[in-house]
mmCIF file of C-alpha atoms and ligand atoms in Angstrom:
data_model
loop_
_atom_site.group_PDB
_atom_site.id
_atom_site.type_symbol
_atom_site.label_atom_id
_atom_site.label_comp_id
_atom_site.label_asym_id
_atom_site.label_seq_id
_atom_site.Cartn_x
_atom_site.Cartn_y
_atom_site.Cartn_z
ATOM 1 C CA UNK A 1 100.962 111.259 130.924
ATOM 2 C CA UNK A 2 101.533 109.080 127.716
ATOM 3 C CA UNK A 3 98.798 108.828 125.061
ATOM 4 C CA UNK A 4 98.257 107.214 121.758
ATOM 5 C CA UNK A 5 96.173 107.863 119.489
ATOM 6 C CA UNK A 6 94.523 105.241 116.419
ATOM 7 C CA UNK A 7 98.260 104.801 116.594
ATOM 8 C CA UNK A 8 98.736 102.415 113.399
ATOM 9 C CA UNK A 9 102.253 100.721 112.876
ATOM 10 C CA UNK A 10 104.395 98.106 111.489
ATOM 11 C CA UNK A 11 107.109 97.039 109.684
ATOM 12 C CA UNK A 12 107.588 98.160 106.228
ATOM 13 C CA UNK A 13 104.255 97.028 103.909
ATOM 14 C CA UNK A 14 103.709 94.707 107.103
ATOM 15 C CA UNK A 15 101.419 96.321 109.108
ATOM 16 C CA UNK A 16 101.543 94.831 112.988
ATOM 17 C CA UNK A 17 99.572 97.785 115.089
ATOM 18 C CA UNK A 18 96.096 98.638 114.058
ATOM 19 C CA UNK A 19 94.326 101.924 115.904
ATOM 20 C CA UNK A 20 95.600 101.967 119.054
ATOM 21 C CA UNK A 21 94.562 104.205 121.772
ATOM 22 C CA UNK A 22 95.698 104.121 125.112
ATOM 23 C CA UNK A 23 95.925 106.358 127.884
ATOM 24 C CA UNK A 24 99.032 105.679 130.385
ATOM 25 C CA UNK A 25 98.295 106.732 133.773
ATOM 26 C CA UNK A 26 101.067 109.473 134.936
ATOM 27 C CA UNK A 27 102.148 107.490 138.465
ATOM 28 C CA UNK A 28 100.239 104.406 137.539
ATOM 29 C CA UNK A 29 101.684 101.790 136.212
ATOM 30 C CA UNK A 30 99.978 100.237 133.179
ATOM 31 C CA UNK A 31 100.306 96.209 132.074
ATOM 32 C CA UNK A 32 99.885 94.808 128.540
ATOM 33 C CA UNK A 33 99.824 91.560 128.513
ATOM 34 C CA UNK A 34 99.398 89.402 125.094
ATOM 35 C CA UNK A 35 100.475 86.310 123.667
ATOM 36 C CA UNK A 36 103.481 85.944 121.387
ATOM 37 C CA UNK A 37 103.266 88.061 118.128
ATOM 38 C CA UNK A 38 100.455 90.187 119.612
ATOM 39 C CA UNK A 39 102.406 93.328 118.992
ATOM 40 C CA UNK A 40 103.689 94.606 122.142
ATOM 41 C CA UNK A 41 107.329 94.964 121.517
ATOM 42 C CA UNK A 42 106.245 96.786 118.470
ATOM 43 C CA UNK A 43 103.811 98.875 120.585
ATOM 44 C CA UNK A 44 106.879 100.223 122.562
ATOM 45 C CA UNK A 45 108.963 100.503 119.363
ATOM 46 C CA UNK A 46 106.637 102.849 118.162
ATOM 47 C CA UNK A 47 106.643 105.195 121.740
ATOM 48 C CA UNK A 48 110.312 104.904 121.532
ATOM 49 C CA UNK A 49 111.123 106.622 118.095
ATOM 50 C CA UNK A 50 112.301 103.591 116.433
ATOM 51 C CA UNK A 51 109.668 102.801 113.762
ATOM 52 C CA UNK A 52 107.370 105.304 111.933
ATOM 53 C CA UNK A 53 103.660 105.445 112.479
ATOM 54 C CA UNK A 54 100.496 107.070 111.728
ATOM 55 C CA UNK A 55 98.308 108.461 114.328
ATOM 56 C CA UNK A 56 99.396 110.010 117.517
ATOM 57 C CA UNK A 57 101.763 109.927 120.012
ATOM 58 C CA UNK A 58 100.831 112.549 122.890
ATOM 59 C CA UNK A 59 103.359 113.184 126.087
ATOM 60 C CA UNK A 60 101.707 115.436 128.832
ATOM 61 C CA UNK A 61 99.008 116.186 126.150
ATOM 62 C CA UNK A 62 101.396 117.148 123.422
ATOM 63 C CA UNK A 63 102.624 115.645 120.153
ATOM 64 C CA UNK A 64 106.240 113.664 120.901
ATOM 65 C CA UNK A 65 108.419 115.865 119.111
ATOM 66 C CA UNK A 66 112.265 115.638 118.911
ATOM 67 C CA UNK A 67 114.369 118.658 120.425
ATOM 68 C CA UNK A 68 114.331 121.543 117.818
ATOM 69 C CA UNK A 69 112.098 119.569 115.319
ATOM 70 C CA UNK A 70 109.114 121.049 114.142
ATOM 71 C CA UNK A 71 108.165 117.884 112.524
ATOM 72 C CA UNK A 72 108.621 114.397 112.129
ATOM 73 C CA UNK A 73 109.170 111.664 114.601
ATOM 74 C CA UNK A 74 111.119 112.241 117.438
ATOM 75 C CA UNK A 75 114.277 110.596 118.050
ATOM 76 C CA UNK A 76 115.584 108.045 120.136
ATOM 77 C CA UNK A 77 117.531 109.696 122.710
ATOM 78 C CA UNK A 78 115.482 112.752 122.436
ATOM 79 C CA UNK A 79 112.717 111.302 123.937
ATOM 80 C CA UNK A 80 115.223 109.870 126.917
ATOM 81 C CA UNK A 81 116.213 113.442 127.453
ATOM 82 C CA UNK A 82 112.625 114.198 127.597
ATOM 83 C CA UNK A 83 112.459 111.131 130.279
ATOM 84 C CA UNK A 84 110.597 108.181 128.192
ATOM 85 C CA UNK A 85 112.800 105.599 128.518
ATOM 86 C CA UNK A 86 112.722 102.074 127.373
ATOM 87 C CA UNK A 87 114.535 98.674 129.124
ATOM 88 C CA UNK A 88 114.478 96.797 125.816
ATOM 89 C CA UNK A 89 113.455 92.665 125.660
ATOM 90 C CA UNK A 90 115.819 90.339 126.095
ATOM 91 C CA UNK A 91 117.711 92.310 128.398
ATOM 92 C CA UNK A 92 120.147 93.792 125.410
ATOM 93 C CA UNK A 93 123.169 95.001 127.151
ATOM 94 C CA UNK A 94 126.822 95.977 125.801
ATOM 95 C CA UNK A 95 128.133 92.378 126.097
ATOM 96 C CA UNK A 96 132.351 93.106 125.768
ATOM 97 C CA UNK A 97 131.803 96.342 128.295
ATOM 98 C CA UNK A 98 131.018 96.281 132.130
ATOM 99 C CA UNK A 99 128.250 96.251 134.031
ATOM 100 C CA UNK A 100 129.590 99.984 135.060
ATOM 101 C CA UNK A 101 130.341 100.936 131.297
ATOM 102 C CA UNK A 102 126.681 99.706 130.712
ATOM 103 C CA UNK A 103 124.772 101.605 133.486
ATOM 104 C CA UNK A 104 126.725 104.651 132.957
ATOM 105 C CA UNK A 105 125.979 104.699 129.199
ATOM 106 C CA UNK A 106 122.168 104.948 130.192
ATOM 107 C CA UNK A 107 123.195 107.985 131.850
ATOM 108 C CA UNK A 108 123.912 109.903 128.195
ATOM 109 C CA UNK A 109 121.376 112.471 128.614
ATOM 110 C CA UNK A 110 122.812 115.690 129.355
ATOM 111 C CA UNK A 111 120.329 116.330 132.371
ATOM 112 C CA UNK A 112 122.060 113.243 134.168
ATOM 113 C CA UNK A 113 125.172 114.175 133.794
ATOM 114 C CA UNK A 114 126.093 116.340 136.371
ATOM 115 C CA UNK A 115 125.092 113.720 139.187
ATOM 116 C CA UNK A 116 126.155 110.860 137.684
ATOM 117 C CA UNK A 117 128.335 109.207 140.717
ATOM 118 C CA UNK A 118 125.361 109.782 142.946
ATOM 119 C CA UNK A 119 123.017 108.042 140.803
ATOM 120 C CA UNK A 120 125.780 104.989 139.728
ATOM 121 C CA UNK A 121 125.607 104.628 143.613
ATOM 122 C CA UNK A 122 121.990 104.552 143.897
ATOM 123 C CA UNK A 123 121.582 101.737 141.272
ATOM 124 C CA UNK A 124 124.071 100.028 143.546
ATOM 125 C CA UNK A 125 121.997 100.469 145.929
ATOM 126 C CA UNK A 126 119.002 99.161 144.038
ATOM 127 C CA UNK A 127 121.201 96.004 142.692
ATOM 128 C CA UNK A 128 123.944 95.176 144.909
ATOM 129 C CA UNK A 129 125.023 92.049 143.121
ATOM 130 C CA UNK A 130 125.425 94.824 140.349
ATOM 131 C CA UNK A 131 127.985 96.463 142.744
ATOM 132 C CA UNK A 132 130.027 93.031 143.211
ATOM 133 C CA UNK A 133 130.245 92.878 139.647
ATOM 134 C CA UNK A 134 130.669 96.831 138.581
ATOM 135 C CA UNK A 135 134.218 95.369 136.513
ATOM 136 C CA UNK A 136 132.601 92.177 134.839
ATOM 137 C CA UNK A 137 131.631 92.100 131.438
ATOM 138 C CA UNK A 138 128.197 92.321 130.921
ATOM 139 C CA UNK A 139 128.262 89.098 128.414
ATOM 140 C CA UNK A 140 129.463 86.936 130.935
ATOM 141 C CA UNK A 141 126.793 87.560 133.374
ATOM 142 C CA UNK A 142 123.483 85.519 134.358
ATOM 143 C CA UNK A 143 120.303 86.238 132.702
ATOM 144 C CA UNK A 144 119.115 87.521 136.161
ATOM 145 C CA UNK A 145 122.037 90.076 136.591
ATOM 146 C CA UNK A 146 121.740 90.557 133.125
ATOM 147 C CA UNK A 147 117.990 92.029 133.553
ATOM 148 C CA UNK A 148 118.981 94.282 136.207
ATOM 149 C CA UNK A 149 121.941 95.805 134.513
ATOM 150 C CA UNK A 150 119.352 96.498 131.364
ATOM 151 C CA UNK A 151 116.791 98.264 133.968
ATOM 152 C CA UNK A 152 119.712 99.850 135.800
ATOM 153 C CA UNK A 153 120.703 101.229 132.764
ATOM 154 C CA UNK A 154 117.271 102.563 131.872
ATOM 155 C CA UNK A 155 117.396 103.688 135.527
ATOM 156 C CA UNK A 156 120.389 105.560 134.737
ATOM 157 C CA UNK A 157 118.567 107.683 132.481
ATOM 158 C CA UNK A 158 116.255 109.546 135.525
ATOM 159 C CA UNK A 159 112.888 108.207 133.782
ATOM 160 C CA UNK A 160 109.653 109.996 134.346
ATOM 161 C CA UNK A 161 108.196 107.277 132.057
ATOM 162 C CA UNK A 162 109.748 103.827 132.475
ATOM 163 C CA UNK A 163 108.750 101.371 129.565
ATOM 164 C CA UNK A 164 109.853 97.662 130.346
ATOM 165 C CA UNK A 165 109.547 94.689 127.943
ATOM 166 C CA UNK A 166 109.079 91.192 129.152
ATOM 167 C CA UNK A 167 111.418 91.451 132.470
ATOM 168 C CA UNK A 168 111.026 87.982 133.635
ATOM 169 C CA UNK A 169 111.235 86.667 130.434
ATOM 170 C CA UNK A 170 113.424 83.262 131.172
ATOM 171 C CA UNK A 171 114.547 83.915 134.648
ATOM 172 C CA UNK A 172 113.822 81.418 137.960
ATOM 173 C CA UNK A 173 110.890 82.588 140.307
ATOM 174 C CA UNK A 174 113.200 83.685 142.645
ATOM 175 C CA UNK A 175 114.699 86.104 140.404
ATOM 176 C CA UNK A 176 111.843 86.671 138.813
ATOM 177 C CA UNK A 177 110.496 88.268 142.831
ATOM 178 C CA UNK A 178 113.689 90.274 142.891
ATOM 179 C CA UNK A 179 112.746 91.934 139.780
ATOM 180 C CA UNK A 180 109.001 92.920 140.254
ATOM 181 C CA UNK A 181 110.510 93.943 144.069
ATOM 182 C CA UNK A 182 112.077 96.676 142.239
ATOM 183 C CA UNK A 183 109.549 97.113 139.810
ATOM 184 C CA UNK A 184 107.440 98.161 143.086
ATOM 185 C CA UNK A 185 109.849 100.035 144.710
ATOM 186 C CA UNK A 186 110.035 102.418 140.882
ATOM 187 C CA UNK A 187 105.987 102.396 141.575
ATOM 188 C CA UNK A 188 106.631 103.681 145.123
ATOM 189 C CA UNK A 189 108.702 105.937 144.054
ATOM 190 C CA UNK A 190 105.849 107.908 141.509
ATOM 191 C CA UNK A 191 107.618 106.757 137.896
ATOM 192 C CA UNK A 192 104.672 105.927 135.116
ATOM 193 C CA UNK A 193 105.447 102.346 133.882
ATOM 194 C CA UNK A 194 104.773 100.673 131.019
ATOM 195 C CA UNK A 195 105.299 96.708 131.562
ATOM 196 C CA UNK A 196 104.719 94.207 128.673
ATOM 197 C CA UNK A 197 104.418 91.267 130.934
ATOM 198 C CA UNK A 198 103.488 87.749 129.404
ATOM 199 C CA UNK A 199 102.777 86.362 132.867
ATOM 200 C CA UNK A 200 99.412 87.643 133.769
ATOM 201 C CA UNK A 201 99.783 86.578 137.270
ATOM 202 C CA UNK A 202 102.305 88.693 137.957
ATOM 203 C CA UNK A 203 101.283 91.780 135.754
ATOM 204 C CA UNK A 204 98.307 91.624 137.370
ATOM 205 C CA UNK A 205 99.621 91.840 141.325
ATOM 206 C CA UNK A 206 101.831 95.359 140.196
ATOM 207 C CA UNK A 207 99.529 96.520 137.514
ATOM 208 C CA UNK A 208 96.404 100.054 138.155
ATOM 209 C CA UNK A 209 95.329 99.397 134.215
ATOM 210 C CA UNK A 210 95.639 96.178 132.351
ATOM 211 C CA UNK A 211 94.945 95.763 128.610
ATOM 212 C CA UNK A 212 95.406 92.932 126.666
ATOM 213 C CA UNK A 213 96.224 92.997 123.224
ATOM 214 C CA UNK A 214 96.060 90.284 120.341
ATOM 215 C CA UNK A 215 96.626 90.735 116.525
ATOM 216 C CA UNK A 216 98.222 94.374 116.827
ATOM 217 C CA UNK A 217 94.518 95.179 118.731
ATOM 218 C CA UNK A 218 93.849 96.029 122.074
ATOM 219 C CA UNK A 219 90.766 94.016 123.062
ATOM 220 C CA UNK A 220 90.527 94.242 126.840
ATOM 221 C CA UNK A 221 91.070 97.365 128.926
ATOM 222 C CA UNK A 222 90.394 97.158 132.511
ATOM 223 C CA UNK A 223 91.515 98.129 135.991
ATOM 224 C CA UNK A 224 93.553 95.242 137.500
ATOM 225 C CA UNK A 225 91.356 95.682 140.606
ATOM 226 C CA UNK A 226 87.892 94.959 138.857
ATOM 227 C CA UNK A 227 90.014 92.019 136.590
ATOM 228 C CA UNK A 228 88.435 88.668 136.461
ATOM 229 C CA UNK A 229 91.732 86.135 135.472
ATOM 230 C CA UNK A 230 89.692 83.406 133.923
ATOM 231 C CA UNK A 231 87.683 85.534 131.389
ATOM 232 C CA UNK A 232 91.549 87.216 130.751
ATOM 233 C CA UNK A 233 92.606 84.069 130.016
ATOM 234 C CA UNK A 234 89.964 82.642 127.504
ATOM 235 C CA UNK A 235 90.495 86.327 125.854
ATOM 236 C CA UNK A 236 94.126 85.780 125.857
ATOM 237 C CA UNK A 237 94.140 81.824 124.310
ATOM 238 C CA UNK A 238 91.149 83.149 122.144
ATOM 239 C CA UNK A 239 89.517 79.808 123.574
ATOM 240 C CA UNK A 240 85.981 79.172 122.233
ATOM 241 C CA UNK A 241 82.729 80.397 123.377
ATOM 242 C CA UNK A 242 84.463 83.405 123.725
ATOM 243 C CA UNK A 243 84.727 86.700 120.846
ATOM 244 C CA UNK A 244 87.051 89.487 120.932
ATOM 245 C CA UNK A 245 86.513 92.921 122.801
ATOM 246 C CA UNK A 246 83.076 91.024 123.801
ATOM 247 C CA UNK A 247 81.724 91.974 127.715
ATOM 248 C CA UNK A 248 79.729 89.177 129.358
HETATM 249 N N1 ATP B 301 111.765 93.553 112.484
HETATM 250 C C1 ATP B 301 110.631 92.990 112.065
HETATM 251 N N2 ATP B 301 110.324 92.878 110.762
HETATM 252 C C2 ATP B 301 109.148 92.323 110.353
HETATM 253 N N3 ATP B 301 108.199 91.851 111.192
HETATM 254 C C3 ATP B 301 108.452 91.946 112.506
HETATM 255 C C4 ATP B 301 109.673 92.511 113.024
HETATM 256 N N4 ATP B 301 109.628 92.458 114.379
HETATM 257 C C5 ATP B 301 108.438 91.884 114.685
HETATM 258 N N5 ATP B 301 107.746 91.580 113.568
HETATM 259 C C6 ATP B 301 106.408 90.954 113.517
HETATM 260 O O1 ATP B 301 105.484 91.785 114.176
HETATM 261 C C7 ATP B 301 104.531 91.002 114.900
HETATM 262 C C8 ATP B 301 104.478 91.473 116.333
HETATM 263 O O2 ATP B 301 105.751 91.244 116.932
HETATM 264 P P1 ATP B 301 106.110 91.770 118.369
HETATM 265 O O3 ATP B 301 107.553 91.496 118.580
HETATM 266 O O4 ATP B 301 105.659 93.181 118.518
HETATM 267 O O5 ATP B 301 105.204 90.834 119.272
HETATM 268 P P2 ATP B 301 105.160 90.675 120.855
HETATM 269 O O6 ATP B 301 103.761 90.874 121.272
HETATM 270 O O7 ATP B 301 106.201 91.530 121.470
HETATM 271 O O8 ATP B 301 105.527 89.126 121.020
HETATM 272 P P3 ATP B 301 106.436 88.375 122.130
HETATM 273 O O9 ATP B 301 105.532 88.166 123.300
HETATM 274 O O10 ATP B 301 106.795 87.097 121.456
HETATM 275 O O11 ATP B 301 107.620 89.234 122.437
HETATM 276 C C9 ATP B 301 104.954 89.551 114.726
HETATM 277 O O12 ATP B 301 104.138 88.962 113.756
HETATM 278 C C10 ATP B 301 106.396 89.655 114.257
HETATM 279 O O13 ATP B 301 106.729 88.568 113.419
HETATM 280 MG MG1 MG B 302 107.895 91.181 122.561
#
């Protein structure tokens, strides 16, 4: 299970994330949804290691510490050897190495070394257009196959936490389908995610908990069962009539 706590975080003197607390579900898989700006990138910046905060971070009830740091934020690729992994927005792969070179470099933590082949084969399996194109460079391919070689890298990695930022973010419905098919599958499969997902629809047909943040605030936490799309909405376009973190 991931937890923060009045988690407060930014960049520099800007300030983006205001005290938030959130409980991830372990096995569940949790959707924030927000307009542009709302903070959600930074949200998963902060899990991740890569900007300092105030508050808490807590993995399976325990302060995210780096390996053999007493204190101080962990690290990076500590926290992917310790299984919280992130598939970064925009789909940010190694653009002059393959698709190969790119899912294989998600495999860096020691504890996924060993098995490596077996698990290069099972992301084939997962993405078989990935398999066509194992030798292409990874800047010459469509946004689509571009997406799936930045979760099969992630993949790579053996999450038990799977944080994913905006995966449909400028791809055809189609493709769009493919990706939330796998999305499911990871769900089937028992990994905790994490989606920042834009299009509520969507979020909303994969998600157990939704919350909905705006301003670096989390003003709606709900199940996505009990979710009622139009009061969502006027939350999410702040429309009038409506105030935020207000119940009916
Ligand atoms: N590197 C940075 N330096 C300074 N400010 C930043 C930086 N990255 C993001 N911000 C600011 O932090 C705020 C939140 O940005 P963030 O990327 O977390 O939003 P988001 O919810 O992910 O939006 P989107 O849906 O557009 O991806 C914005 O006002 C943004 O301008
Ligand atoms: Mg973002």
């Amino acid at each position: 299970m991931l937890e923060t706590r009045n988690l407060t975080s930014g960049y520099g003197a800007i300030t983006v994330l205001w005290d938030v607390s959130l409980t991830f579900r372990q096995g569940a898989l949790t959707a924030i949804v927000g307009p542009n700006g709302a903070g959600k990138t930074t949200l998963l910046r902060a899990l991740t290691g890569l900007l300092p905060y105030s508050g808490e971070i807590l993995m399976d009830g325990k302060p995210l510490k780096g390996k053999g740091q007493s204190k101080g934020s962990a690290k990076t690729w500590d926290l992917a050897a310790q299984g919280l992994v992130m598939v970064p927005e925009g789909r940010l792969v190694f653009r002059d190495m393959s698709v190969e070179e790119n899912l294989c470099l998600g495999a860096y933590p020691e504890r996924c070394r060993a098995d490596l082949a077996a698990n290069l084969e099972r992301m084939y399996a997962f993405f078989p257009r990935l398999k066509e194109r194992r030798r292409q460079l990874a800047g010459s391919l469509s946004g689509g196959e571009a997406q799936m070689v930045a979760m099969g890298r992630g993949l790579m990695a053996k999450p038990r936490i799977l944080l994913i930022d905006e995966p449909s973010l400028g791809l055809a419905p189609v493709i769009v389908n493919e990706v939330f098919d796998i999305i499911r599958r990871l769900k089937g499969e028992g990994t905790t995610i994490v989606l920042i997902e834009q299009n509520t629809r969507i979020a909303l047909s994969v998600a157990d908990d939704v919350h909905l943040m705006r301003s670096g605030k989390v003003i709606l936490s709900e199940k996505a069962a009990g979710i009622d799309l139009d009061r969502l909405h006027d939350l999410y376009f702040a429309r009038e009539g409506t105030t935020e973190g207000a119940s009916r």
